[in-house]
Amino acid sequence: MNPKNILIIIRQAPYSSTLPAAALDILLTAAAFEQNITLLFMGDGVLHLLSEQNATSSGMRNISKALPSLELYEVKKIFLEESALHKRKIENEELVMPLATLSLPEIAEVTEKADQVFNF
Amino acid sequence: MILHLINKSPAKSSALEDCIAVLQAKKSTSAMMLIEDAVYLTVSQAGNEALHEKIRTLALPCYILKEDLTIRGLSLDLADCFSLVDYAGFVQLSLDYDKVQNWS
Amino acid sequence: MQSFTLVIYGSPESQSSSTALNYARALLKSGHEIYRLFFYQDGVLNACSFNTPTQDEENLPVIWQTLIQEHRIDAVVCVASALERGIIDAAEAERYELPASNLREGFEISGLGQLVDGLINSDRLINFLP
């Protein structure tokens, strides 16, 4: 059976909800099933990417720590919404790793091409 | 062709506006389906009416789950940009479109 | 006839759990089938057998259980979410030496692989977010 195209979007800020971490767990499981995965950070979701986070006192998992290792799971399509950094006055240098950006029309296209979208 | 499923009031979440922004960015034959607190969008008030206008301009269907209006005591007499559906209609719409995408 | 996987993320106290329940009933009534219910995150609280709501409130876990047993639906509870929130079956109670187990009959504890399996093998996967 052909692998499914799965798009996982993280739109919620870190620490207030467990859903972004749940998204990461779905991603890792789907990767283990050799599905074709795209990860996209939109809106407040880009705040997960800030390198100067200290999650230890929150008792919650931090997605930014897992990002660099995702390539080991063959997850190579990781993007962020083009305007989301600019709107929040965040510079590229403040992120844990450089990521390719998608404009809103490109996001619409990626969404249309996916077989399944998880949008947290 | 996506059925965008939104369940938060526009006053509490950017879900509806973020969804509309993506729909505005590229022409499509998608639709929106509003459930739970998202049905408060149907109330005629200043902030909502600006969003009604955006939905009219998109010219895409915007379905409202009837049961969620009824339990909240909201009017079933809706602005022209909305259509009412029941749960059976909601199930049918999830099959009519290629997939269902949540916005929460 | 189409097959559905429904993923329930909300506790019995959230409207999203009853939305998913009403949706499940409507799809069965329309002649479609449920491939799997997957209870994830706070959704695992729908599988608790200890809930005792006040008399004027509905007991959603009981209503879910009735639907699951009447239609013999595969109802999976995510193991990681369940253990974090204290939803425990007999085997886990023994393994972690806990004083009791509380997984409601009809539900089964398993891993996230069951969600991905549902995504691969059913016609539609619908998420019910809180």
Short mmCIF file of C-alpha atoms in Angstrom, two decimals:
data_model
loop_
_atom_site.label_atom_id
_atom_site.label_comp_id
_atom_site.label_asym_id
_atom_site.label_seq_id
_atom_site.Cartn_x
_atom_site.Cartn_y
_atom_site.Cartn_z
CA MET A 1 0.00 0.00 0.00
CA ASN A 2 1.27 3.49 -0.89
CA PRO A 3 2.23 5.64 2.08
CA LYS A 4 -0.20 8.42 2.98
CA ASN A 5 0.76 12.07 2.83
CA ILE A 6 0.27 13.31 6.37
CA LEU A 7 0.49 17.00 7.21
CA ILE A 8 0.96 17.92 10.85
CA ILE A 9 0.43 21.59 11.68
CA ILE A 10 1.37 23.08 15.05
CA ARG A 11 -0.41 26.42 15.61
CA GLN A 12 -0.57 26.56 19.39
CA ALA A 13 2.10 28.09 21.60
CA PRO A 14 4.17 25.79 23.84
CA TYR A 15 3.53 25.07 27.55
CA SER A 16 -0.21 25.91 27.75
CA SER A 17 -1.40 22.71 26.09
CA THR A 18 -0.25 19.13 25.62
CA LEU A 19 -1.58 19.04 22.04
CA PRO A 20 1.68 20.15 20.34
CA ALA A 21 3.53 17.30 22.08
CA ALA A 22 0.69 14.98 21.04
CA ALA A 23 1.28 16.11 17.46
CA LEU A 24 4.94 15.12 17.79
CA ASP A 25 3.95 11.66 19.07
CA ILE A 26 1.60 11.14 16.11
CA LEU A 27 4.42 12.27 13.81
CA LEU A 28 6.93 9.80 15.28
CA THR A 29 4.42 6.92 15.15
CA ALA A 30 3.41 7.70 11.56
CA ALA A 31 7.13 7.88 10.67
CA ALA A 32 7.62 4.41 12.18
CA PHE A 33 4.83 3.23 9.83
CA GLU A 34 6.86 4.77 6.95
CA GLN A 35 4.24 7.34 6.04
CA ASN A 36 5.14 10.49 4.10
CA ILE A 37 5.17 13.31 6.66
CA THR A 38 5.27 17.10 6.45
CA LEU A 39 5.55 19.22 9.61
CA LEU A 40 4.49 22.87 9.52
CA PHE A 41 4.67 25.54 12.23
CA MET A 42 2.03 28.26 11.83
CA GLY A 43 1.09 31.31 13.90
CA ASP A 44 2.03 30.97 17.59
CA GLY A 45 3.36 27.51 16.73
CA VAL A 46 6.65 29.12 15.64
CA LEU A 47 7.29 29.91 19.33
CA HIS A 48 8.22 26.23 19.74
CA LEU A 49 11.28 26.96 17.63
CA LEU A 50 12.93 29.55 19.90
CA SER A 51 16.31 28.26 21.04
CA GLU A 52 16.35 30.12 24.39
CA GLN A 53 13.74 27.96 26.12
CA ASN A 54 14.10 26.33 29.49
CA ALA A 55 11.42 23.68 29.73
CA THR A 56 12.79 21.88 32.77
CA SER A 57 10.69 23.81 35.32
CA SER A 58 7.47 23.45 33.27
CA GLY A 59 7.22 19.68 33.58
CA MET A 60 6.38 19.60 29.88
CA ARG A 61 8.21 18.26 26.88
CA ASN A 62 9.85 20.67 24.52
CA ILE A 63 9.43 20.06 20.80
CA SER A 64 12.49 22.13 19.81
CA LYS A 65 14.73 19.50 21.42
CA ALA A 66 13.30 16.75 19.21
CA LEU A 67 13.48 18.72 15.95
CA PRO A 68 17.12 18.15 14.97
CA SER A 69 16.70 14.38 15.39
CA LEU A 70 13.63 14.12 13.16
CA GLU A 71 15.82 13.57 10.11
CA LEU A 72 16.77 10.20 11.61
CA TYR A 73 13.10 9.26 11.20
CA GLU A 74 13.16 10.34 7.53
CA VAL A 75 11.11 13.43 8.38
CA LYS A 76 12.78 16.03 6.18
CA LYS A 77 9.90 18.27 5.18
CA ILE A 78 9.72 20.75 8.07
CA PHE A 79 8.47 24.27 7.33
CA LEU A 80 7.32 27.41 9.05
CA GLU A 81 4.76 30.01 7.99
CA GLU A 82 6.57 32.83 6.24
CA SER A 83 4.86 35.77 7.96
CA ALA A 84 4.69 34.22 11.45
CA LEU A 85 8.27 35.14 12.44
CA HIS A 86 8.01 38.68 11.09
CA LYS A 87 4.70 39.33 12.88
CA ARG A 88 6.30 38.28 16.18
CA LYS A 89 9.56 40.19 15.52
CA ILE A 90 11.54 36.95 15.71
CA GLU A 91 14.78 36.70 13.74
CA ASN A 92 15.94 33.49 12.05
CA GLU A 93 19.02 33.42 14.31
CA GLU A 94 16.80 32.94 17.36
CA LEU A 95 15.56 29.56 16.13
CA VAL A 96 16.94 26.14 17.08
CA MET A 97 17.55 25.37 13.42
CA PRO A 98 16.99 27.10 10.09
CA LEU A 99 13.76 26.03 8.38
CA ALA A 100 12.32 26.63 4.93
CA THR A 101 9.31 28.94 4.85
CA LEU A 102 5.94 28.59 3.16
CA SER A 103 3.68 31.47 2.08
CA LEU A 104 -0.09 31.22 2.69
CA PRO A 105 -0.79 30.14 -0.95
CA GLU A 106 1.91 27.48 -0.56
CA ILE A 107 0.35 26.36 2.75
CA ALA A 108 -3.02 26.08 0.97
CA GLU A 109 -1.37 23.90 -1.68
CA VAL A 110 0.44 21.62 0.80
CA THR A 111 -2.86 21.22 2.65
CA GLU A 112 -4.73 20.25 -0.51
CA LYS A 113 -2.11 17.64 -1.41
CA ALA A 114 -2.20 15.93 2.00
CA ASP A 115 -4.32 12.82 2.54
CA GLN A 116 -4.76 13.69 6.20
CA VAL A 117 -4.16 16.85 8.22
CA PHE A 118 -3.62 17.05 11.98
CA ASN A 119 -3.88 20.70 12.98
CA PHE A 120 -3.11 21.39 16.64
CA MET B 1 -11.55 20.01 -1.59
CA ILE B 2 -11.35 20.27 2.17
CA LEU B 3 -14.05 20.50 4.80
CA HIS B 4 -12.56 22.88 7.38
CA LEU B 5 -14.00 21.98 10.78
CA ILE B 6 -13.91 24.86 13.29
CA ASN B 7 -15.04 24.53 16.92
CA LYS B 8 -13.95 27.75 18.67
CA SER B 9 -15.64 31.13 18.95
CA PRO B 10 -13.81 33.84 16.96
CA ALA B 11 -13.58 35.84 20.22
CA LYS B 12 -11.53 33.12 21.91
CA SER B 13 -9.35 31.64 19.19
CA SER B 14 -7.70 32.64 15.93
CA ALA B 15 -8.93 29.35 14.40
CA LEU B 16 -11.60 30.94 12.21
CA GLU B 17 -9.47 33.86 11.04
CA ASP B 18 -6.45 31.62 10.35
CA CYS B 19 -8.64 29.29 8.31
CA ILE B 20 -10.14 32.19 6.34
CA ALA B 21 -6.61 33.57 5.70
CA VAL B 22 -5.54 30.27 4.08
CA LEU B 23 -8.78 30.10 2.05
CA GLN B 24 -8.25 33.68 0.84
CA ALA B 25 -4.69 32.87 -0.26
CA LYS B 26 -5.62 30.34 -2.93
CA LYS B 27 -8.83 29.73 -4.87
CA SER B 28 -10.42 26.39 -3.95
CA THR B 29 -13.69 24.51 -3.77
CA SER B 30 -13.39 23.90 -0.02
CA ALA B 31 -15.99 24.66 2.64
CA MET B 32 -16.22 25.53 6.32
CA MET B 33 -18.20 23.62 8.93
CA LEU B 34 -18.81 25.42 12.25
CA ILE B 35 -19.59 23.42 15.40
CA GLU B 36 -19.60 23.94 19.19
CA ASP B 37 -18.62 27.51 20.18
CA ALA B 38 -17.77 28.42 16.56
CA VAL B 39 -21.52 28.78 15.95
CA TYR B 40 -21.42 32.06 17.93
CA LEU B 41 -20.10 33.53 14.66
CA THR B 42 -23.71 33.55 13.41
CA VAL B 43 -24.74 36.18 15.99
CA SER B 44 -25.11 39.60 14.33
CA GLN B 45 -22.63 41.85 16.09
CA ALA B 46 -19.90 44.19 14.89
CA GLY B 47 -16.86 41.86 14.95
CA ASN B 48 -18.82 38.95 13.51
CA GLU B 49 -20.30 40.97 10.66
CA ALA B 50 -16.83 41.79 9.34
CA LEU B 51 -16.14 38.02 9.23
CA HIS B 52 -19.54 37.39 7.56
CA GLU B 53 -18.43 39.80 4.85
CA LYS B 54 -15.13 37.91 4.39
CA ILE B 55 -17.04 34.64 4.03
CA ARG B 56 -19.37 36.24 1.44
CA THR B 57 -16.33 37.43 -0.52
CA LEU B 58 -14.80 33.93 -0.43
CA ALA B 59 -18.06 32.66 -1.90
CA LEU B 60 -17.50 29.22 -0.31
CA PRO B 61 -20.15 27.31 1.66
CA CYS B 62 -20.15 27.84 5.42
CA TYR B 63 -22.21 25.17 7.20
CA ILE B 64 -23.51 25.56 10.75
CA LEU B 65 -24.38 22.57 12.95
CA LYS B 66 -28.05 23.13 13.82
CA GLU B 67 -27.93 21.21 17.14
CA ASP B 68 -25.19 23.52 18.44
CA LEU B 69 -27.31 26.62 17.69
CA THR B 70 -30.36 25.02 19.34
CA ILE B 71 -28.63 24.01 22.58
CA ARG B 72 -27.22 27.55 22.88
CA GLY B 73 -30.62 29.14 22.21
CA LEU B 74 -29.30 30.98 19.16
CA SER B 75 -31.49 32.00 16.23
CA LEU B 76 -31.86 29.57 13.32
CA ASP B 77 -32.62 32.56 11.09
CA LEU B 78 -29.11 32.93 9.66
CA ALA B 79 -27.32 35.51 7.51
CA ASP B 80 -27.15 34.58 3.81
CA CYS B 81 -23.52 33.38 4.03
CA PHE B 82 -24.49 30.36 6.21
CA SER B 83 -26.35 27.06 5.66
CA LEU B 84 -27.82 24.84 8.38
CA VAL B 85 -26.97 21.13 8.60
CA ASP B 86 -27.80 18.44 11.16
CA TYR B 87 -25.49 15.60 12.29
CA ALA B 88 -26.52 13.42 9.33
CA GLY B 89 -25.61 16.30 7.03
CA PHE B 90 -22.30 16.77 8.86
CA VAL B 91 -21.44 13.09 8.26
CA GLN B 92 -22.40 13.38 4.57
CA LEU B 93 -20.26 16.53 4.16
CA SER B 94 -17.23 14.69 5.62
CA LEU B 95 -17.63 12.20 2.77
CA ASP B 96 -18.43 14.75 0.05
CA TYR B 97 -15.09 16.49 0.66
CA ASP B 98 -11.69 14.78 0.26
CA LYS B 99 -10.81 15.24 3.92
CA VAL B 100 -11.73 17.05 7.11
CA GLN B 101 -9.22 19.49 8.60
CA ASN B 102 -9.67 20.81 12.14
CA TRP B 103 -9.04 24.32 13.38
CA SER B 104 -9.13 24.63 17.15
CA MET C 1 -20.78 2.21 3.00
CA GLN C 2 -17.68 4.02 4.22
CA SER C 3 -15.51 3.29 7.25
CA PHE C 4 -14.50 5.90 9.79
CA THR C 5 -11.85 6.26 12.47
CA LEU C 6 -12.84 8.86 15.08
CA VAL C 7 -10.16 10.33 17.35
CA ILE C 8 -11.54 11.77 20.59
CA TYR C 9 -9.25 14.25 22.38
CA GLY C 10 -11.69 15.77 24.91
CA SER C 11 -12.71 14.64 28.41
CA PRO C 12 -16.34 13.68 29.15
CA GLU C 13 -16.79 17.24 30.47
CA SER C 14 -15.85 18.86 27.15
CA GLN C 15 -18.44 19.35 24.44
CA SER C 16 -16.10 17.69 21.94
CA SER C 17 -16.70 14.27 23.49
CA SER C 18 -20.47 14.54 23.02
CA THR C 19 -19.98 15.99 19.52
CA ALA C 20 -17.97 12.87 18.64
CA LEU C 21 -20.65 10.66 20.21
CA ASN C 22 -23.48 12.33 18.24
CA TYR C 23 -21.37 12.11 15.08
CA ALA C 24 -20.72 8.39 15.69
CA ARG C 25 -24.46 7.72 16.13
CA ALA C 26 -25.32 9.70 12.98
CA LEU C 27 -22.79 7.86 10.82
CA LEU C 28 -24.00 4.45 12.04
CA LYS C 29 -27.59 5.52 11.38
CA SER C 30 -26.59 6.49 7.83
CA GLY C 31 -25.35 2.93 7.25
CA HIS C 32 -21.61 3.63 7.55
CA GLU C 33 -19.27 1.78 9.88
CA ILE C 34 -16.80 2.70 12.58
CA TYR C 35 -13.42 1.08 11.99
CA ARG C 36 -12.10 2.32 15.30
CA LEU C 37 -12.64 4.84 18.09
CA PHE C 38 -9.30 6.12 19.34
CA PHE C 39 -9.32 7.92 22.70
CA TYR C 40 -6.29 10.18 22.97
CA GLN C 41 -5.07 12.85 25.42
CA ASP C 42 -7.89 13.88 27.83
CA GLY C 43 -10.19 11.72 25.68
CA VAL C 44 -8.96 8.67 27.63
CA LEU C 45 -11.06 9.91 30.59
CA ASN C 46 -14.12 8.72 28.64
CA ALA C 47 -12.92 5.16 29.38
CA CYS C 48 -12.93 5.56 33.17
CA SER C 49 -15.30 3.32 35.13
CA PHE C 50 -15.17 5.42 38.32
CA ASN C 51 -17.15 8.44 37.06
CA THR C 52 -20.17 9.25 39.22
CA PRO C 53 -21.70 12.49 37.92
CA THR C 54 -24.59 14.17 39.73
CA GLN C 55 -28.07 12.99 38.77
CA ASP C 56 -28.88 15.85 36.39
CA GLU C 57 -25.74 15.22 34.36
CA GLU C 58 -25.20 12.62 31.65
CA ASN C 59 -22.59 9.94 32.29
CA LEU C 60 -20.74 10.10 28.99
CA PRO C 61 -18.45 7.10 29.69
CA VAL C 62 -21.58 4.93 30.20
CA ILE C 63 -23.12 6.25 26.97
CA TRP C 64 -19.89 5.60 25.04
CA GLN C 65 -19.71 2.09 26.51
CA THR C 66 -23.32 1.33 25.49
CA LEU C 67 -22.63 2.43 21.91
CA ILE C 68 -19.38 0.44 21.79
CA GLN C 69 -20.97 -2.75 23.11
CA GLU C 70 -24.18 -2.50 21.06
CA HIS C 71 -22.28 -2.07 17.80
CA ARG C 72 -19.20 -4.13 18.78
CA ILE C 73 -16.91 -1.20 17.99
CA ASP C 74 -13.13 -1.42 18.39
CA ALA C 75 -12.48 1.23 21.09
CA VAL C 76 -8.81 1.90 21.80
CA VAL C 77 -7.43 4.03 24.61
CA CYS C 78 -3.91 5.45 24.10
CA VAL C 79 -1.62 3.80 26.64
CA ALA C 80 0.67 6.80 27.23
CA SER C 81 -2.24 9.25 27.68
CA ALA C 82 -4.04 6.72 29.90
CA LEU C 83 -1.14 6.03 32.26
CA GLU C 84 -0.44 9.79 32.59
CA ARG C 85 -4.07 10.42 33.57
CA GLY C 86 -4.56 7.39 35.80
CA ILE C 87 -6.68 5.25 33.48
CA ILE C 88 -5.43 1.76 34.29
CA ASP C 89 -6.43 -1.72 33.17
CA ALA C 90 -5.87 -4.86 35.28
CA ALA C 91 -2.54 -5.71 33.62
CA GLU C 92 -1.09 -2.21 34.16
CA ALA C 93 -2.38 -2.17 37.75
CA GLU C 94 -0.44 -5.33 38.42
CA ARG C 95 2.68 -4.19 36.58
CA TYR C 96 2.85 -0.84 38.43
CA GLU C 97 1.53 -2.32 41.71
CA LEU C 98 -1.41 0.10 41.82
CA PRO C 99 -4.28 -0.35 44.31
CA ALA C 100 -7.03 -0.64 41.66
CA SER C 101 -7.81 -0.62 37.96
CA ASN C 102 -10.53 1.52 36.40
CA LEU C 103 -10.67 0.88 32.65
CA ARG C 104 -14.30 0.52 31.64
CA GLU C 105 -15.34 -2.73 29.99
CA GLY C 106 -15.53 -2.43 26.20
CA PHE C 107 -12.41 -0.28 25.98
CA GLU C 108 -8.92 -1.60 25.32
CA ILE C 109 -5.54 0.00 26.05
CA SER C 110 -3.07 0.10 23.18
CA GLY C 111 -0.55 2.34 21.44
CA LEU C 112 -0.67 5.24 18.98
CA GLY C 113 0.06 2.74 16.21
CA GLN C 114 -3.68 1.97 16.35
CA LEU C 115 -4.42 5.59 15.40
CA VAL C 116 -2.03 5.42 12.43
CA ASP C 117 -3.51 2.03 11.46
CA GLY C 118 -6.95 3.68 11.48
CA LEU C 119 -5.64 6.46 9.27
CA ILE C 120 -4.20 3.95 6.79
CA ASN C 121 -7.08 1.46 6.76
CA SER C 122 -10.30 3.45 7.02
CA ASP C 123 -11.87 5.81 4.48
CA ARG C 124 -12.01 8.82 6.79
CA LEU C 125 -10.22 9.80 10.02
CA ILE C 126 -12.00 12.61 11.87
CA ASN C 127 -10.39 14.45 14.80
CA PHE C 128 -12.60 15.81 17.59
CA LEU C 129 -10.44 18.39 19.35
CA PRO C 130 -11.40 19.90 22.71
#
